[in-house]
PDB file of C-alpha atoms in Angstrom:
ATOM      1  CA  MET A   1       0.000   0.000   0.000  1.00  0.00           C
ATOM      2  CA  HIS A   2       1.281   3.443  -0.888  1.00  0.00           C
ATOM      3  CA  PRO A   3       2.355   5.429   2.227  1.00  0.00           C
ATOM      4  CA  ASP A   4      -0.062   8.304   1.487  1.00  0.00           C
ATOM      5  CA  VAL A   5      -3.008   5.900   1.277  1.00  0.00           C
ATOM      6  CA  LEU A   6      -1.857   4.131   4.446  1.00  0.00           C
ATOM      7  CA  LYS A   7      -1.699   7.474   6.274  1.00  0.00           C
ATOM      8  CA  GLN A   8      -5.283   8.230   5.219  1.00  0.00           C
ATOM      9  CA  VAL A   9      -6.479   4.766   6.273  1.00  0.00           C
ATOM     10  CA  MET A  10      -4.723   4.887   9.662  1.00  0.00           C
ATOM     11  CA  GLU A  11      -5.680   8.465  10.546  1.00  0.00           C
ATOM     12  CA  GLU A  12      -9.078   8.998   8.907  1.00  0.00           C
ATOM     13  CA  LEU A  13     -10.832   5.821   7.753  1.00  0.00           C
ATOM     14  CA  ILE A  14     -10.588   3.715  10.932  1.00  0.00           C
ATOM     15  CA  PRO A  15     -12.966   5.270  13.503  1.00  0.00           C
ATOM     16  CA  PHE A  16     -11.201   3.814  16.568  1.00  0.00           C
ATOM     17  CA  ASN A  17      -7.859   5.190  15.377  1.00  0.00           C
ATOM     18  CA  ARG A  18      -9.519   8.602  14.957  1.00  0.00           C
ATOM     19  CA  TYR A  19     -10.816   8.371  18.529  1.00  0.00           C
ATOM     20  CA  LEU A  20      -7.338   7.522  19.849  1.00  0.00           C
ATOM     21  CA  GLY A  21      -5.775  10.276  17.735  1.00  0.00           C
ATOM     22  CA  VAL A  22      -3.426   7.924  15.858  1.00  0.00           C
ATOM     23  CA  LYS A  23      -0.939   9.701  13.591  1.00  0.00           C
ATOM     24  CA  CYS A  24       1.101   7.926  10.926  1.00  0.00           C
ATOM     25  CA  ALA A  25       4.538   9.503  11.373  1.00  0.00           C
ATOM     26  CA  GLU A  26       6.397   7.258   8.918  1.00  0.00           C
ATOM     27  CA  ALA A  27       5.596   4.419   6.551  1.00  0.00           C
ATOM     28  CA  LYS A  28       7.836   2.582   4.124  1.00  0.00           C
ATOM     29  CA  LYS A  29       8.054  -0.953   2.799  1.00  0.00           C
ATOM     30  CA  GLY A  30       7.910  -3.300   5.780  1.00  0.00           C
ATOM     31  CA  PHE A  31       7.890  -0.543   8.421  1.00  0.00           C
ATOM     32  CA  ALA A  32       5.432   1.804  10.115  1.00  0.00           C
ATOM     33  CA  ARG A  33       5.787   4.342  12.909  1.00  0.00           C
ATOM     34  CA  LEU A  34       2.524   5.429  14.524  1.00  0.00           C
ATOM     35  CA  GLU A  35       1.979   7.902  17.361  1.00  0.00           C
ATOM     36  CA  VAL A  36      -0.790   8.697  19.832  1.00  0.00           C
ATOM     37  CA  PRO A  37      -0.553  12.163  21.411  1.00  0.00           C
ATOM     38  CA  PHE A  38      -1.328  12.228  25.135  1.00  0.00           C
ATOM     39  CA  ARG A  39      -4.867  13.103  26.270  1.00  0.00           C
ATOM     40  CA  ASP A  40      -6.307  12.850  29.781  1.00  0.00           C
ATOM     41  CA  GLU A  41      -8.905  10.321  28.558  1.00  0.00           C
ATOM     42  CA  LEU A  42      -6.125   7.791  27.857  1.00  0.00           C
ATOM     43  CA  VAL A  43      -4.935   7.537  31.481  1.00  0.00           C
ATOM     44  CA  GLY A  44      -5.405   4.086  32.989  1.00  0.00           C
ATOM     45  CA  ASP A  45      -3.728   4.638  36.361  1.00  0.00           C
ATOM     46  CA  PRO A  46      -4.078   8.192  37.681  1.00  0.00           C
ATOM     47  CA  LEU A  47      -2.156   7.365  40.876  1.00  0.00           C
ATOM     48  CA  ARG A  48       1.027   6.225  39.138  1.00  0.00           C
ATOM     49  CA  PRO A  49       0.209   8.008  36.630  1.00  0.00           C
ATOM     50  CA  ALA A  50       0.337   5.923  33.430  1.00  0.00           C
ATOM     51  CA  LEU A  51      -1.487   5.404  30.150  1.00  0.00           C
ATOM     52  CA  HIS A  52      -4.020   2.577  29.948  1.00  0.00           C
ATOM     53  CA  GLY A  53      -2.539  -0.707  28.706  1.00  0.00           C
ATOM     54  CA  GLY A  54      -5.318  -0.929  26.133  1.00  0.00           C
ATOM     55  CA  VAL A  55      -3.948   2.185  24.440  1.00  0.00           C
ATOM     56  CA  LEU A  56      -0.599   0.436  24.063  1.00  0.00           C
ATOM     57  CA  SER A  57      -2.142  -2.755  22.695  1.00  0.00           C
ATOM     58  CA  ALA A  58      -4.376  -0.832  20.274  1.00  0.00           C
ATOM     59  CA  LEU A  59      -1.432   1.194  18.969  1.00  0.00           C
ATOM     60  CA  ALA A  60       0.735  -1.926  18.668  1.00  0.00           C
ATOM     61  CA  ASP A  61      -2.017  -3.668  16.700  1.00  0.00           C
ATOM     62  CA  ALA A  62      -2.467  -0.697  14.373  1.00  0.00           C
ATOM     63  CA  ALA A  63       1.284  -0.311  13.822  1.00  0.00           C
ATOM     64  CA  GLY A  64       1.815  -4.015  13.117  1.00  0.00           C
ATOM     65  CA  GLY A  65      -1.072  -4.087  10.660  1.00  0.00           C
ATOM     66  CA  ALA A  66       0.182  -0.905   9.008  1.00  0.00           C
ATOM     67  CA  ALA A  67       3.676  -2.351   8.583  1.00  0.00           C
ATOM     68  CA  VAL A  68       2.259  -5.486   6.954  1.00  0.00           C
ATOM     69  CA  TRP A  69       0.105  -3.324   4.660  1.00  0.00           C
ATOM     70  CA  THR A  70       3.182  -1.389   3.489  1.00  0.00           C
ATOM     71  CA  ASP A  71       4.730  -4.650   2.338  1.00  0.00           C
ATOM     72  CA  ILE A  72       1.759  -5.574   0.113  1.00  0.00           C
ATOM     73  CA  GLU A  73       1.690  -4.076  -3.375  1.00  0.00           C
ATOM     74  CA  ASP A  74      -1.910  -4.938  -4.267  1.00  0.00           C
ATOM     75  CA  GLU A  75      -4.068  -1.889  -3.405  1.00  0.00           C
ATOM     76  CA  ARG A  76      -7.072  -4.208  -2.935  1.00  0.00           C
ATOM     77  CA  ALA A  77      -5.433  -5.915   0.052  1.00  0.00           C
ATOM     78  CA  ARG A  78      -7.023  -5.873   3.479  1.00  0.00           C
ATOM     79  CA  VAL A  79      -5.291  -6.793   6.722  1.00  0.00           C
ATOM     80  CA  SER A  80      -7.015  -8.115   9.855  1.00  0.00           C
ATOM     81  CA  THR A  81      -5.565  -9.318  13.140  1.00  0.00           C
ATOM     82  CA  ILE A  82      -5.258 -13.049  13.801  1.00  0.00           C
ATOM     83  CA  ASP A  83      -3.205 -12.821  16.992  1.00  0.00           C
ATOM     84  CA  LEU A  84      -1.555 -10.107  19.081  1.00  0.00           C
ATOM     85  CA  ARG A  85       0.867 -10.509  21.970  1.00  0.00           C
ATOM     86  CA  ILE A  86       2.042  -7.620  24.136  1.00  0.00           C
ATOM     87  CA  ASP A  87       4.741  -7.661  26.817  1.00  0.00           C
ATOM     88  CA  TYR A  88       4.396  -4.626  29.095  1.00  0.00           C
ATOM     89  CA  LEU A  89       7.865  -3.763  30.401  1.00  0.00           C
ATOM     90  CA  ARG A  90       7.287  -0.451  32.212  1.00  0.00           C
ATOM     91  CA  PRO A  91       4.522   2.157  32.593  1.00  0.00           C
ATOM     92  CA  ALA A  92       3.801   4.479  29.677  1.00  0.00           C
ATOM     93  CA  ARG A  93       4.210   8.063  30.872  1.00  0.00           C
ATOM     94  CA  LEU A  94       1.710  10.808  30.110  1.00  0.00           C
ATOM     95  CA  VAL A  95       3.375  11.954  26.893  1.00  0.00           C
ATOM     96  CA  THR A  96       3.089  10.974  23.224  1.00  0.00           C
ATOM     97  CA  LEU A  97       3.220   7.203  22.768  1.00  0.00           C
ATOM     98  CA  ILE A  98       5.103   5.825  19.748  1.00  0.00           C
ATOM     99  CA  ALA A  99       5.020   2.369  18.160  1.00  0.00           C
ATOM    100  CA  GLU A 100       7.462   1.181  15.511  1.00  0.00           C
ATOM    101  CA  ALA A 101       6.590  -2.012  13.669  1.00  0.00           C
ATOM    102  CA  THR A 102       8.719  -4.092  11.321  1.00  0.00           C
ATOM    103  CA  VAL A 103       7.545  -6.985   9.156  1.00  0.00           C
ATOM    104  CA  VAL A 104       9.400 -10.194   9.981  1.00  0.00           C
ATOM    105  CA  ARG A 105       7.430 -12.525   7.687  1.00  0.00           C
ATOM    106  CA  LEU A 106       5.114 -11.922   4.765  1.00  0.00           C
ATOM    107  CA  GLY A 107       3.335 -14.722   2.975  1.00  0.00           C
ATOM    108  CA  ASN A 108       0.425 -14.773   0.535  1.00  0.00           C
ATOM    109  CA  ARG A 109      -2.186 -14.948   3.307  1.00  0.00           C
ATOM    110  CA  VAL A 110      -0.395 -14.130   6.571  1.00  0.00           C
ATOM    111  CA  GLY A 111       1.968 -11.378   7.697  1.00  0.00           C
ATOM    112  CA  VAL A 112       3.883 -11.106  10.978  1.00  0.00           C
ATOM    113  CA  ALA A 113       5.257  -7.916  12.527  1.00  0.00           C
ATOM    114  CA  ASP A 114       7.357  -7.115  15.591  1.00  0.00           C
ATOM    115  CA  VAL A 115       6.450  -3.924  17.459  1.00  0.00           C
ATOM    116  CA  ARG A 116       8.399  -1.775  19.911  1.00  0.00           C
ATOM    117  CA  MET A 117       6.708   0.990  21.927  1.00  0.00           C
ATOM    118  CA  PHE A 118       8.277   3.927  23.714  1.00  0.00           C
ATOM    119  CA  ASN A 119       7.508   7.426  24.936  1.00  0.00           C
ATOM    120  CA  ALA A 120       8.427  10.385  22.728  1.00  0.00           C
ATOM    121  CA  ASP A 121      10.671  11.855  25.429  1.00  0.00           C
ATOM    122  CA  ALA A 122      12.766   8.661  25.803  1.00  0.00           C
ATOM    123  CA  GLU A 123      13.026   6.783  22.496  1.00  0.00           C
ATOM    124  CA  SER A 124      15.753   4.441  23.729  1.00  0.00           C
ATOM    125  CA  GLU A 125      13.598   3.224  26.659  1.00  0.00           C
ATOM    126  CA  THR A 126      11.293   0.430  25.476  1.00  0.00           C
ATOM    127  CA  ILE A 127       8.040   0.366  27.450  1.00  0.00           C
ATOM    128  CA  ALA A 128       6.412  -2.565  25.648  1.00  0.00           C
ATOM    129  CA  THR A 129       7.054  -5.022  22.854  1.00  0.00           C
ATOM    130  CA  GLY A 130       4.617  -6.949  20.754  1.00  0.00           C
ATOM    131  CA  LYS A 131       4.126  -9.381  17.913  1.00  0.00           C
ATOM    132  CA  GLY A 132       1.139  -9.274  15.616  1.00  0.00           C
ATOM    133  CA  VAL A 133      -0.032 -11.914  13.157  1.00  0.00           C
ATOM    134  CA  TYR A 134      -2.301 -10.615  10.389  1.00  0.00           C
ATOM    135  CA  ASN A 135      -4.598 -12.215   7.826  1.00  0.00           C
ATOM    136  CA  ILE A 136      -4.217 -10.855   4.292  1.00  0.00           C
ATOM    137  CA  THR A 137      -7.197 -10.894   1.932  1.00  0.00           C
ATOM    138  CA  ILE A 138      -7.644  -9.381  -1.517  1.00  0.00           C
ATOM    139  CA  LYS A 139     -10.950  -7.615  -2.184  1.00  0.00           C
ATOM    140  CA  LYS A 140     -12.461  -6.518  -5.508  1.00  0.00           C
ATOM    141  CA  GLU A 141     -11.928  -2.778  -4.946  1.00  0.00           C
ATOM    142  CA  PRO A 142      -9.026  -0.715  -3.561  1.00  0.00           C
ATOM    143  CA  ILE A 143      -9.537   1.101  -0.245  1.00  0.00           C
ATOM    144  CA  ALA A 144      -9.041   4.659  -1.444  1.00  0.00           C
TER     145      ALA A 144
END
């Protein structure tokens, strides 16, 4: 999928991504970097404080799927999640959350991506890792 189309899909066409405020910061073949700017509604532990773990898993899922999509040339392709694993390593601070995903395997029907998440103010400090497995289908019409 062309990076401009992927950006539109990730930021505008997926309602849940719009709600989270997902931004596609970078996309190239086999790689995607997505961001979620901090908002008070995303806090899961106000005492710590930390972002909700569901925000991390949702961003990891979106980034992994986006990375797989970048590796598929057919504009009619659709990607859906088969499996997602997240390892939470430390709390996500109340700043922009970033996920970088890289495709590790792409077949005709299944793609696999590794994801690393970190806060914008400490890119070298991994807060969570993930692996997503995605189903690839080809529809009759392109997305956009």
